Short mmCIF file of C-alpha atoms in Angstrom, two decimals:
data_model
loop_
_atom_site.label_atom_id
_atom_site.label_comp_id
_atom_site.label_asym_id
_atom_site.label_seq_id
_atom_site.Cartn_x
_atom_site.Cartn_y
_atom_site.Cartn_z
CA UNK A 5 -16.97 -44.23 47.02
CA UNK A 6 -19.09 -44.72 44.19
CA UNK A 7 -18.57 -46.51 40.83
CA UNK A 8 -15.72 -44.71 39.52
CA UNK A 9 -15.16 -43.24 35.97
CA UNK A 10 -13.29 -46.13 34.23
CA UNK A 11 -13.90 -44.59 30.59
CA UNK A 12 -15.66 -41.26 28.98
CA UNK A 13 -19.50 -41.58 29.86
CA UNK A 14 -20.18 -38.82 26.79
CA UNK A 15 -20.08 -39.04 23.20
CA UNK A 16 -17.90 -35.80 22.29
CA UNK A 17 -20.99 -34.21 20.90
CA UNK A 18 -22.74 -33.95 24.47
CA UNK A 19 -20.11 -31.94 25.73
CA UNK A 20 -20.90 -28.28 27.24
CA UNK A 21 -19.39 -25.53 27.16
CA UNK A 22 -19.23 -23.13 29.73
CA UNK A 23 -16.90 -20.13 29.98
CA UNK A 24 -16.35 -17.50 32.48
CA UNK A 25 -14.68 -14.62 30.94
CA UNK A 26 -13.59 -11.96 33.46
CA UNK A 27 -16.47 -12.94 35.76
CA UNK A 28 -16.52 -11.88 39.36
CA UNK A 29 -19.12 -11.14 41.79
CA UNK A 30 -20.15 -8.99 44.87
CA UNK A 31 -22.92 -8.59 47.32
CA UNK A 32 -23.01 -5.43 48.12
CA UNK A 33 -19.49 -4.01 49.22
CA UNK A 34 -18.43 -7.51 49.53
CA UNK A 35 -16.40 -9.38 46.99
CA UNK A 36 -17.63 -13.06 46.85
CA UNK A 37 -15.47 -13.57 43.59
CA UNK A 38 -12.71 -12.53 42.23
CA UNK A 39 -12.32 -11.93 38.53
CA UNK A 40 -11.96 -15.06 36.25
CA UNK A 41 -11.41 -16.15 33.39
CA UNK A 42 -11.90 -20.24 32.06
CA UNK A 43 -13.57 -22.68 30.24
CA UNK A 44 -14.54 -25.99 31.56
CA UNK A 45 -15.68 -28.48 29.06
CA UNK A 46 -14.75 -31.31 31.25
CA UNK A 47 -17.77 -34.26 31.67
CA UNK A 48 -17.06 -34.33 35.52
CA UNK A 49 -16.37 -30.99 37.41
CA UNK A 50 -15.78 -30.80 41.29
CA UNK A 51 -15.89 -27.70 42.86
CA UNK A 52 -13.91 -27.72 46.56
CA UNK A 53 -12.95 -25.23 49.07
CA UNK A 54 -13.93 -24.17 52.70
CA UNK A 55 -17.36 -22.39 53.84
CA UNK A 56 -17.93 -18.88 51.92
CA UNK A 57 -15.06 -19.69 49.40
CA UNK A 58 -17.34 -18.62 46.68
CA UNK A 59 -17.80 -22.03 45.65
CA UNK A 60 -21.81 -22.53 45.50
CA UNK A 61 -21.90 -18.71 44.14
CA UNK A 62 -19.58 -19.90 41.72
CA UNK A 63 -22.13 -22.68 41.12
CA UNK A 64 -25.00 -20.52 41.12
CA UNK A 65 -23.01 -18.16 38.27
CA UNK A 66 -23.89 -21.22 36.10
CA UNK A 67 -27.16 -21.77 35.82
CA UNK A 68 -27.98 -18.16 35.80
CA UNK A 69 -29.16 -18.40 39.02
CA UNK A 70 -26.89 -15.30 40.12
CA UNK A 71 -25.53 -12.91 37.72
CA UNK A 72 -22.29 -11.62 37.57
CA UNK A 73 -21.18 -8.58 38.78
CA UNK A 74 -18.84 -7.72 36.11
CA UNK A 75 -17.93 -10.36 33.25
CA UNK A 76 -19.84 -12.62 31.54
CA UNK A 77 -20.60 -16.32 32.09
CA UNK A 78 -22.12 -18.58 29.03
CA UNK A 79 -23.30 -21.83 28.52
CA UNK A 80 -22.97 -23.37 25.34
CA UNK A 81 -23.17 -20.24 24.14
CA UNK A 82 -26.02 -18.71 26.08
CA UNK A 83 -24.94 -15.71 28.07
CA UNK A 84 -26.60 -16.72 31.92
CA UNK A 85 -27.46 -12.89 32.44
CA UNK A 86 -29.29 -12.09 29.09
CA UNK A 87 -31.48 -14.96 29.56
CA UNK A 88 -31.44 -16.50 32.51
CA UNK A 89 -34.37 -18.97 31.66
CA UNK A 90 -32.54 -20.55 28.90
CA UNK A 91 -29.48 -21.09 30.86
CA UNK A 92 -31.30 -22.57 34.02
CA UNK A 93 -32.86 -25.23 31.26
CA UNK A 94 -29.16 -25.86 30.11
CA UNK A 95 -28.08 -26.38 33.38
CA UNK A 96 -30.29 -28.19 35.91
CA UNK A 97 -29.43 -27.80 39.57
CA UNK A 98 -29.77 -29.62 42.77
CA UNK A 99 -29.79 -27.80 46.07
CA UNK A 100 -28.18 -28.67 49.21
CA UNK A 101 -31.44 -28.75 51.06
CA UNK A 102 -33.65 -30.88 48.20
CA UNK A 103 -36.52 -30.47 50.36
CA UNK A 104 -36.34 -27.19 49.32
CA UNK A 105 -36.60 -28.07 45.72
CA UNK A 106 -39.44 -30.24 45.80
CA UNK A 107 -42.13 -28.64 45.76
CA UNK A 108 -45.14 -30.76 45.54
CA UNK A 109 -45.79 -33.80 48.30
CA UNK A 110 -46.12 -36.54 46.31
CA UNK A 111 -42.73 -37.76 44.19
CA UNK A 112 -44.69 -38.24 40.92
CA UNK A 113 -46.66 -35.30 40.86
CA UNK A 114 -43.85 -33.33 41.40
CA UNK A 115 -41.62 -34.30 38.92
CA UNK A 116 -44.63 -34.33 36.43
CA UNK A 117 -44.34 -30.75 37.59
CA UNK A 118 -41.40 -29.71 35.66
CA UNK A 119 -42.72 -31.11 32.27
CA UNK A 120 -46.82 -29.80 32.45
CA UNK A 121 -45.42 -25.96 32.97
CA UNK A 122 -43.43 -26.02 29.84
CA UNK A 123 -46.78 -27.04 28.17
CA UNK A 124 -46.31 -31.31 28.13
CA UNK A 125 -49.94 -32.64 28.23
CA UNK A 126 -50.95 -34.48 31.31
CA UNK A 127 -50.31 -38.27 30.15
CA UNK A 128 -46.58 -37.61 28.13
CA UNK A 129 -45.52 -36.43 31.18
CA UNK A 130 -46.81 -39.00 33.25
CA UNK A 131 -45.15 -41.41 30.46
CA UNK A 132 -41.84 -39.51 31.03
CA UNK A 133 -42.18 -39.26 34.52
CA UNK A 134 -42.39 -43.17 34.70
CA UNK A 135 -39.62 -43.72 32.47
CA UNK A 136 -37.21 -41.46 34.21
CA UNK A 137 -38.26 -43.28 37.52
CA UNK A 138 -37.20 -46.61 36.34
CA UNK A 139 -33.87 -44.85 35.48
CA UNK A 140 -32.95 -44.98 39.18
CA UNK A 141 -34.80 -48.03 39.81
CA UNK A 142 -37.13 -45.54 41.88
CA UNK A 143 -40.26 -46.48 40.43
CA UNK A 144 -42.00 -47.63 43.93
CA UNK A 145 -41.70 -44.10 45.28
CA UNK A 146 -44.14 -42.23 42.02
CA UNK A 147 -47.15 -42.37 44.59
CA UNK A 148 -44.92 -41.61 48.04
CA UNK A 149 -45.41 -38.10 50.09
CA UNK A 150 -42.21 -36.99 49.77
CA UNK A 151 -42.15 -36.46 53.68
CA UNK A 152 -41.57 -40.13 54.34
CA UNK A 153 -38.21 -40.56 52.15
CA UNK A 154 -35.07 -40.98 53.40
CA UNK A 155 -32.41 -38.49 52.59
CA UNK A 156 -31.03 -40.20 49.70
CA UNK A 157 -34.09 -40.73 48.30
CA UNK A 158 -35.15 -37.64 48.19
CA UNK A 159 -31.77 -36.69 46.69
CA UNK A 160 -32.55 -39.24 43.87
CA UNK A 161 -36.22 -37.39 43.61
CA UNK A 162 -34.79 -33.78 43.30
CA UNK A 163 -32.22 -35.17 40.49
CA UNK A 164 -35.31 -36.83 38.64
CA UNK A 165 -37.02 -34.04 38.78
CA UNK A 166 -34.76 -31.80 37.07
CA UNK A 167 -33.25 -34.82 34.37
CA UNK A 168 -37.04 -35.26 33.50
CA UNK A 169 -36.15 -31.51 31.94
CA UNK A 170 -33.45 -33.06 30.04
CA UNK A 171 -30.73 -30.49 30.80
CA UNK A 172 -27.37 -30.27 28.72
CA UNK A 173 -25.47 -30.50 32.17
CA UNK A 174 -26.52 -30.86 36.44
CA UNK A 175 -25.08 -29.29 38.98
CA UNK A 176 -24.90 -30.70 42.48
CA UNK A 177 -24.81 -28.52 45.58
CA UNK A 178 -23.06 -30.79 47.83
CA UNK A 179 -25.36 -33.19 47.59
CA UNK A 180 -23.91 -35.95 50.01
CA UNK A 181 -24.41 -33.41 52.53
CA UNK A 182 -26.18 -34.63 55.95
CA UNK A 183 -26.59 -38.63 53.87
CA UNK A 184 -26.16 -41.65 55.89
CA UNK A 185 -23.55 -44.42 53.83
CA UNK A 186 -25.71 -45.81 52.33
CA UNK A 187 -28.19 -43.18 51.07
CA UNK A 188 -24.63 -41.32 50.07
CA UNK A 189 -23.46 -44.49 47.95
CA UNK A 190 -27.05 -44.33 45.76
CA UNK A 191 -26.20 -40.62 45.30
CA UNK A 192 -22.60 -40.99 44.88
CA UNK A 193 -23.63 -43.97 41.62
CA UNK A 194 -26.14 -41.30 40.15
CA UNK A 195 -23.76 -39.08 39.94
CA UNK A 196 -20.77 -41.25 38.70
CA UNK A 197 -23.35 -43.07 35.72
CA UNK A 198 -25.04 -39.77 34.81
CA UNK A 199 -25.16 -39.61 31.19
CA UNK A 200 -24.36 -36.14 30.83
CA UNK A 201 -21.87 -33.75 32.29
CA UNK A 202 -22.07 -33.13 36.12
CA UNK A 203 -20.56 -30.49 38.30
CA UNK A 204 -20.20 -31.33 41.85
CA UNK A 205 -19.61 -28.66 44.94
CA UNK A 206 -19.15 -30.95 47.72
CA UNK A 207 -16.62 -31.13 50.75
CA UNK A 208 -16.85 -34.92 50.46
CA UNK A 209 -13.76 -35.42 48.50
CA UNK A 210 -14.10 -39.07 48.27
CA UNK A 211 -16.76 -38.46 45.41
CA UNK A 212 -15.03 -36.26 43.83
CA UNK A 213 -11.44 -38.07 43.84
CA UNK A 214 -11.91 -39.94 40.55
CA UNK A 215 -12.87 -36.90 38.45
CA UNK A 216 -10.97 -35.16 35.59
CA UNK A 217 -10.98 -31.71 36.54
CA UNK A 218 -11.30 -30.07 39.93
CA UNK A 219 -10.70 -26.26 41.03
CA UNK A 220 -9.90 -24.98 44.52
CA UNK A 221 -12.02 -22.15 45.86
CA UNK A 222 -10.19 -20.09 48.70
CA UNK A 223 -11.17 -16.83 49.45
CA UNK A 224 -13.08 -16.03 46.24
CA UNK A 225 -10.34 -17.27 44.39
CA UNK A 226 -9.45 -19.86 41.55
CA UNK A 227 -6.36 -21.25 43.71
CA UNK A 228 -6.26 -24.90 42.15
CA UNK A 229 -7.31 -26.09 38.66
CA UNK A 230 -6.52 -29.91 37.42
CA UNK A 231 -6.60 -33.33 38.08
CA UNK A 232 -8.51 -34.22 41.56
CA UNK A 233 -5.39 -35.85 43.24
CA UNK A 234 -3.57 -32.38 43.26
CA UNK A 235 -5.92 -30.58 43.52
CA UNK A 236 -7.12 -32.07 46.71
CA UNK A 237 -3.60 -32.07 48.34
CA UNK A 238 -3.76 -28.27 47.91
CA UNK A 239 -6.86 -28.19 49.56
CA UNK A 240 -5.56 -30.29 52.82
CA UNK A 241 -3.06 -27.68 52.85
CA UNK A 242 -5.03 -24.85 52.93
CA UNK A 243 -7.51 -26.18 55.15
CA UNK A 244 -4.78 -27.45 57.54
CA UNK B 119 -39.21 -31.52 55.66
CA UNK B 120 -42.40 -31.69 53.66
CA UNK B 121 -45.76 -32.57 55.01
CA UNK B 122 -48.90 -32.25 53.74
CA UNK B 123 -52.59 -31.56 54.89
CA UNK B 124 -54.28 -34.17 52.71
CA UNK B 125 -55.48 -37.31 54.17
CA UNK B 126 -55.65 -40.52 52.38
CA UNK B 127 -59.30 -41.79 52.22
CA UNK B 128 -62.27 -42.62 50.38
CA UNK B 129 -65.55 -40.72 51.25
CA UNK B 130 -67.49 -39.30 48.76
CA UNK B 131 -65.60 -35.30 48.73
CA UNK B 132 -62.63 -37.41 47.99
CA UNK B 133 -64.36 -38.28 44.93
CA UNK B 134 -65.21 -35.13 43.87
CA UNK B 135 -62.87 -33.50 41.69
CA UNK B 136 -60.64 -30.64 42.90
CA UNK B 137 -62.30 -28.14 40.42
CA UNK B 138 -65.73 -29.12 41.47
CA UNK B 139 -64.39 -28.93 45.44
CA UNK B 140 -63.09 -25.14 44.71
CA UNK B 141 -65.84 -24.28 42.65
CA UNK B 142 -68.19 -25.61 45.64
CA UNK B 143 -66.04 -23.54 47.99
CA UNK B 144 -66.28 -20.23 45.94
CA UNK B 145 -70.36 -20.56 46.13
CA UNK B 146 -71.22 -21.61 49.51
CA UNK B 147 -68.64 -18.50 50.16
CA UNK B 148 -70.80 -16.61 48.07
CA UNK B 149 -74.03 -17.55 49.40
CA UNK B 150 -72.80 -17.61 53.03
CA UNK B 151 -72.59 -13.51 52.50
CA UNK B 152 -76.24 -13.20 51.69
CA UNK B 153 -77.29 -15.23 55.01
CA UNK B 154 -78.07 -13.53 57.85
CA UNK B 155 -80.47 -15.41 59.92
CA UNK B 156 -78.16 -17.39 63.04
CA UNK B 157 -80.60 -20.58 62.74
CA UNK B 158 -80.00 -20.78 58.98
CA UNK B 159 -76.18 -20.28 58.77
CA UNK B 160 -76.27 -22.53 61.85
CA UNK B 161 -77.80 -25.36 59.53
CA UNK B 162 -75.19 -24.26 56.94
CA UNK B 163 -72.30 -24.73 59.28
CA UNK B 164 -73.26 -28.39 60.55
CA UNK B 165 -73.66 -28.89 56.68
CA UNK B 166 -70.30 -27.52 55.34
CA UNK B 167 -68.72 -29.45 58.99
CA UNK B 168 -69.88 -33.11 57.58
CA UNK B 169 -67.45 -33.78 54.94
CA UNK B 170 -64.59 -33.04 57.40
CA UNK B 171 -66.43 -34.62 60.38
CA UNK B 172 -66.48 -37.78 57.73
CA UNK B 173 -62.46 -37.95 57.55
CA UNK B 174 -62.65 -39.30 61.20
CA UNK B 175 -59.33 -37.30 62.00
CA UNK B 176 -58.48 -37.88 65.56
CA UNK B 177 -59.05 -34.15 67.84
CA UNK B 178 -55.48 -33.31 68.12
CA UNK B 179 -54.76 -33.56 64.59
CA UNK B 180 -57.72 -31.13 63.80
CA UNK B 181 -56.74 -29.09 66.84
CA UNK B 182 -53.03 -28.93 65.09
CA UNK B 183 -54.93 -28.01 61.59
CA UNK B 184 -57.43 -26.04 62.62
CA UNK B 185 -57.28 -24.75 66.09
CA UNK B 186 -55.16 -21.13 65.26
CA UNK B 187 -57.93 -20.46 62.80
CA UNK B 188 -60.55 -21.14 65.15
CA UNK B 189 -59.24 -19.08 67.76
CA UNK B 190 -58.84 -16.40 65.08
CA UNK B 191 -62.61 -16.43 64.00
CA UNK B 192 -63.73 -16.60 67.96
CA UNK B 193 -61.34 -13.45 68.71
CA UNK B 194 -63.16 -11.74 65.88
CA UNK B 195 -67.14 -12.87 66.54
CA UNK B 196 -65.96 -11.10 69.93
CA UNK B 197 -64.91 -7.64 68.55
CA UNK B 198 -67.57 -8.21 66.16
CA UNK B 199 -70.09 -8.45 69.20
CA UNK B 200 -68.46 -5.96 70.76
CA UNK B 201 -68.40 -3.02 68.56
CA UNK B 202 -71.87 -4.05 66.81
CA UNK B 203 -73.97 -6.72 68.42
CA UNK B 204 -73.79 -10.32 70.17
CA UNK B 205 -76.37 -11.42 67.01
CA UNK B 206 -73.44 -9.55 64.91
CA UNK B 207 -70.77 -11.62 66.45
CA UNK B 208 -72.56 -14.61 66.44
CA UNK B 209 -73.87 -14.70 62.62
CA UNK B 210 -70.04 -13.63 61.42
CA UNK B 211 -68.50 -16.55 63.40
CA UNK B 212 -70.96 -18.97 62.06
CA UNK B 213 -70.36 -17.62 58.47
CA UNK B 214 -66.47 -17.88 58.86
CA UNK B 215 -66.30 -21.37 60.81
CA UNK B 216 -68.87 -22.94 58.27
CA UNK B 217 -66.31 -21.58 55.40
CA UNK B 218 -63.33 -22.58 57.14
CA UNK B 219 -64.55 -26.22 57.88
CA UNK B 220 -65.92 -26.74 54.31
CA UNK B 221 -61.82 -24.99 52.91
CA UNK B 222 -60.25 -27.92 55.29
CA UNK B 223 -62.32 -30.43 54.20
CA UNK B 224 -60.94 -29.60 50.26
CA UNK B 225 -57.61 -29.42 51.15
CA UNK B 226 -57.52 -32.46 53.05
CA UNK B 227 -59.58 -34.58 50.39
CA UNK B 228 -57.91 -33.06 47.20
CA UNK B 229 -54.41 -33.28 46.06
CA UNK B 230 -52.37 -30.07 45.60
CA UNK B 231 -51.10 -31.21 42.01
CA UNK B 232 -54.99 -31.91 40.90
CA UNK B 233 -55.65 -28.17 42.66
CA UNK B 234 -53.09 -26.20 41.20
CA UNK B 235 -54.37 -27.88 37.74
CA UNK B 236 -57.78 -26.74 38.55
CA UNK B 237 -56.81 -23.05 39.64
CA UNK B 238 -54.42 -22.73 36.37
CA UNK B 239 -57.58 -23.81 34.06
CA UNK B 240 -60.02 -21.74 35.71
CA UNK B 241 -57.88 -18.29 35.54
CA UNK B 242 -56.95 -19.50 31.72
CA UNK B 243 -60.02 -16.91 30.29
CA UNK B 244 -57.51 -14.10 32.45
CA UNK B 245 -54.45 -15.19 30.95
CA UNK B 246 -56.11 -14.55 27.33
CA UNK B 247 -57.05 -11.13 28.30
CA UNK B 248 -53.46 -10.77 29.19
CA UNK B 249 -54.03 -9.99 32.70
CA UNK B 250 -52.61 -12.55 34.51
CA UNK B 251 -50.39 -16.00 34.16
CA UNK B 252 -52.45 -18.81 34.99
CA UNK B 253 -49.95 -20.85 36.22
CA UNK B 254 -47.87 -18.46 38.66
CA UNK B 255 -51.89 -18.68 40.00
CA UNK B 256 -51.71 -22.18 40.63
CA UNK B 257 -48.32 -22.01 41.62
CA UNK B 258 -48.93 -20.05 44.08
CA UNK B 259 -51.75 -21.89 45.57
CA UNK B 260 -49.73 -24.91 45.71
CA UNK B 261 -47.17 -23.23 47.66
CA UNK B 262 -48.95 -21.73 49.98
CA UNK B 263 -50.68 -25.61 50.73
CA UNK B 264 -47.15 -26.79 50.57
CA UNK B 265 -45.79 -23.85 53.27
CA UNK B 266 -48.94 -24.00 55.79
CA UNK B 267 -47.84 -27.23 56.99
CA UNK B 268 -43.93 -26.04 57.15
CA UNK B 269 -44.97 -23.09 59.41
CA UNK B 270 -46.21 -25.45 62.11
CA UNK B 271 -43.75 -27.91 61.56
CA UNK B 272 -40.90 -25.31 61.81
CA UNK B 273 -42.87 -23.84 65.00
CA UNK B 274 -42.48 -26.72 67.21
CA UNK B 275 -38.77 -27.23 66.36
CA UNK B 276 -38.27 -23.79 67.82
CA UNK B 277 -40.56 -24.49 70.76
CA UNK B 278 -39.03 -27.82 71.29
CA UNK B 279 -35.61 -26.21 70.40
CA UNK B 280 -35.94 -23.37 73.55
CA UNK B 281 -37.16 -26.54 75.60
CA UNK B 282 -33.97 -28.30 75.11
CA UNK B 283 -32.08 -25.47 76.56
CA UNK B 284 -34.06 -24.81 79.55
CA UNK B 285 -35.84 -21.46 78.51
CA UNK B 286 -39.63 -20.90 78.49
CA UNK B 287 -40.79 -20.38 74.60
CA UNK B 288 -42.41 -17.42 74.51
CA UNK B 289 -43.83 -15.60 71.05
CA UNK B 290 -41.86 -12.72 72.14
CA UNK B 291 -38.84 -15.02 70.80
CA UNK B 292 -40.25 -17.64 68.72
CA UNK B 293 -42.04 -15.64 66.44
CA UNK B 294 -39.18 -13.10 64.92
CA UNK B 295 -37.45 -16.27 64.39
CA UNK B 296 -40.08 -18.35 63.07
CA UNK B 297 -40.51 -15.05 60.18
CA UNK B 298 -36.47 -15.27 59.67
CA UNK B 299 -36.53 -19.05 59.34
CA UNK B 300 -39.54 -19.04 56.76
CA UNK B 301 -38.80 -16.16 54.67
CA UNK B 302 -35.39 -17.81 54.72
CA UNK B 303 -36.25 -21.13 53.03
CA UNK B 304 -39.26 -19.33 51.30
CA UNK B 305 -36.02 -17.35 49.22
CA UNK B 306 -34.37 -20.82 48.78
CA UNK B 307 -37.73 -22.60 47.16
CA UNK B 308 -38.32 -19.64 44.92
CA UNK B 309 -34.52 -19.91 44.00
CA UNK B 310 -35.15 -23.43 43.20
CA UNK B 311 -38.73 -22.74 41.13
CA UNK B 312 -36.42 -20.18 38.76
CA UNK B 313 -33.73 -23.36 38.95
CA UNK B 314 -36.45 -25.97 37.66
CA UNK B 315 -37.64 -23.61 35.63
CA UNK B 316 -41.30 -23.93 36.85
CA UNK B 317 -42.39 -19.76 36.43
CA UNK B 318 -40.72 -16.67 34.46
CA UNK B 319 -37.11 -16.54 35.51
CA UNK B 320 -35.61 -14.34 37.33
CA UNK B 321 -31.60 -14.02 38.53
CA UNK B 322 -30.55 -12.47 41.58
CA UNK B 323 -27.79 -10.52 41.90
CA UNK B 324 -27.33 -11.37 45.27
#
């Protein structure tokens, strides 16, 4: 397990806000999830619950990625359906697959990415790029094709690319998924000493153990909301 | 995972800068239209062939980059002879192999960052006339560098994948799933370009 959360990583101040007020959502015929209704301003948020429990769609809801079917879902105010754009800067997200989320083949130039389409000249964003490789002591891998990291690493690229945004909050899309130990320790200590709120879908409930606030997904349902060590022992149930 | 067609090296096209690379491109395209005489597109092709000739890539790596395309332009210099003339099918497969050789050569000696930068200035005059977004240009150039590679990649998994089971791979199979597979992950990486933010955004409601 990674570092754990000893004390509150956030000045009160950096805190988001994100409430889901009768929010559900369908594809098609097919109710993904149910109507709810909550507000999470916790700094650490895991999201649990077994395949197609609505949990990444819950996720998704966040960073405006999806919209709602009925309801409304905001984001420090920012309703995620009216302007979708806004909320995805908000909220950055990491994929499960981050190969899918970088897009260009060398690590630098990629994150640079991010920055020089919102308008930063060429050399601040190479200065920011820089800095926010140091961050995670990643520095080596600016010039690397992105085809010759390891899994972790290229976990660690697809979160610098979006913090290099400076979001309000990430959200990770199970991203131990398919890492080695080791590779899932370096992303399990990102996450734990990120220095802004984090929400975490993962099945690896390790990682998530430590955290405030956890809710249960089961069937497109809110079935479990609270303290990780509960909330996981209602998840062993229903998965048992 | 992510590969990419450029090769690390120092001859003088890698030198050149991407803009000046396209630019080059666009002409000799250009000019390539008004020739007509086998002999002299002939000359043209061993000319637009020397900068990749000069990356020294070994023949299975340029029959892996290459060798679809080439079979491509020979299928069509056929018809092409066929329903005109042999000197018809000849002159139009010189034309297109002498372009496709000089294309290869820029994507293999430029970076797709330092492209995309040059494609997004260069269609900046359309953006002012409000016709276009420069960047979604660029954008999409880089993807479609980025994807290229992915196809192939992604098309000897499934070969190698009907392999491990026993079963001939025929396109008959591979190719339905190779178009599931890639318009699959092509959803996902346009998911995650409205995620970072890169282009207008746009939320699905599925």
């Amino acid at each position: 397990m990674g570092q754990g959360l000893r004390k509150p990583l956030l000045e009160e101040d950096d805190v988001v806000d994100i409430r889901f007020s009768a929010c559900s959502l369908s594809y098609g015929e097919r109710r993904v999830l149910e109507p709810l209704t909550l507000d999470l301003k916790e700094e650490r948020i895991g999201i649990i619950g077994l395949n197609g429990s609505g949990k990444s769609s819950f996720a998704r809801l966040i960073n405006g990625l999806q919209v709602p079917s009925s309801g409304m879902v905001t984001v420090n105010g920012i309703d995620t359906a009216a302007d979708p754009a806004a909320a995805a800067r908000e909220a950055g997200f990491i994929f499960q697959s981050p190969q899918n989320q970088v897009i260009l083949p060398v690590v630098a130039d990629d994150i640079a990415l991010g920055l020089t389409s919102r308008g930063i000249g060429k050399a601040q964003a190479a200065e920011q790029v820089g800095a926010i490789l140091r961050r995670f002591g990643i520095e080596a891998l600016a010039r690397r094709r992105v085809h010759e990291l390891s899994g972790g690493e290229l976990q660690l690229v697809a979160l610098a690319s979006v913090l290099v945004t400076e979001p309000s909050l990430v959200i990770f899309d199970e991203p131990t998924n398919q890492l080695d130990l080791r590779n899932r320790r370096k992303v399990a200590d990102a996450i734990h000493g990120l220095d802004r709120p984090a929400i975490v879908v993962s099945h690896d409930l390790a990682l998530i153990a430590d955290f405030p606030r956890v809710l249960l997904f089961h069937e497109g349902r809110l079935i479990a909301d609270g303290a990780a060590a509960g909330v996981i022992r209602a998840y062993e149930q229903v998965a048992a | 995972m992510i590969a990419s067609l450029y090769v690390e090296g120092r001859t003088p096209f890698h030198r050149l800068p991407a803009g000046a690379k396209l630019l080059l491109l666009v002409l000799v395209g250009i000019g390539l239209a008004f020739l007509h005489s086998p002999w002299v597109l002939g000359g043209a092709l061993v000319i637009c062939a020397m900068p990749y000739v000069l990356l020294r890539l070994p023949f299975s790596e340029t029959r892996r980059r290459l060798g679809l395309m080439v079979l491509t332009v020979l299928l069509l210099g056929l018809a092409t002879a066929w329903f005109e003339s042999p000197l018809a099918g000849l002159v139009a497969c010189l034309r297109i192999l002498a372009l496709v050789l000089l294309a290869a050569a820029v994507t293999a000696t430029s970076e797709i960052a330092d492209m995309m930068a040059a494609v997004t200035r260069a269609m900046m005059p359309l953006e002012r006339l409000g016709l276009i977004k420069a960047q979604d240009v660029g954008l999409a150039l880089g993807l479609a560098l980025r994807f290229a590679p992915e196809i192939a990649g992604r098309h000897q998994a499934l070969v190698a994948a009907h392999r491990a089971r026993g079963l001939k791979p025929r396109w008959c199979h591979i190719l339905p799933a190779l178009i599931v597979l890639t318009l699959k992950e092509a959803d996902e990486v346009a998911r995650a370009i409205d995620a970072r933010g890169l282009r207008g955004h746009k939320a699905s409601d599925r």
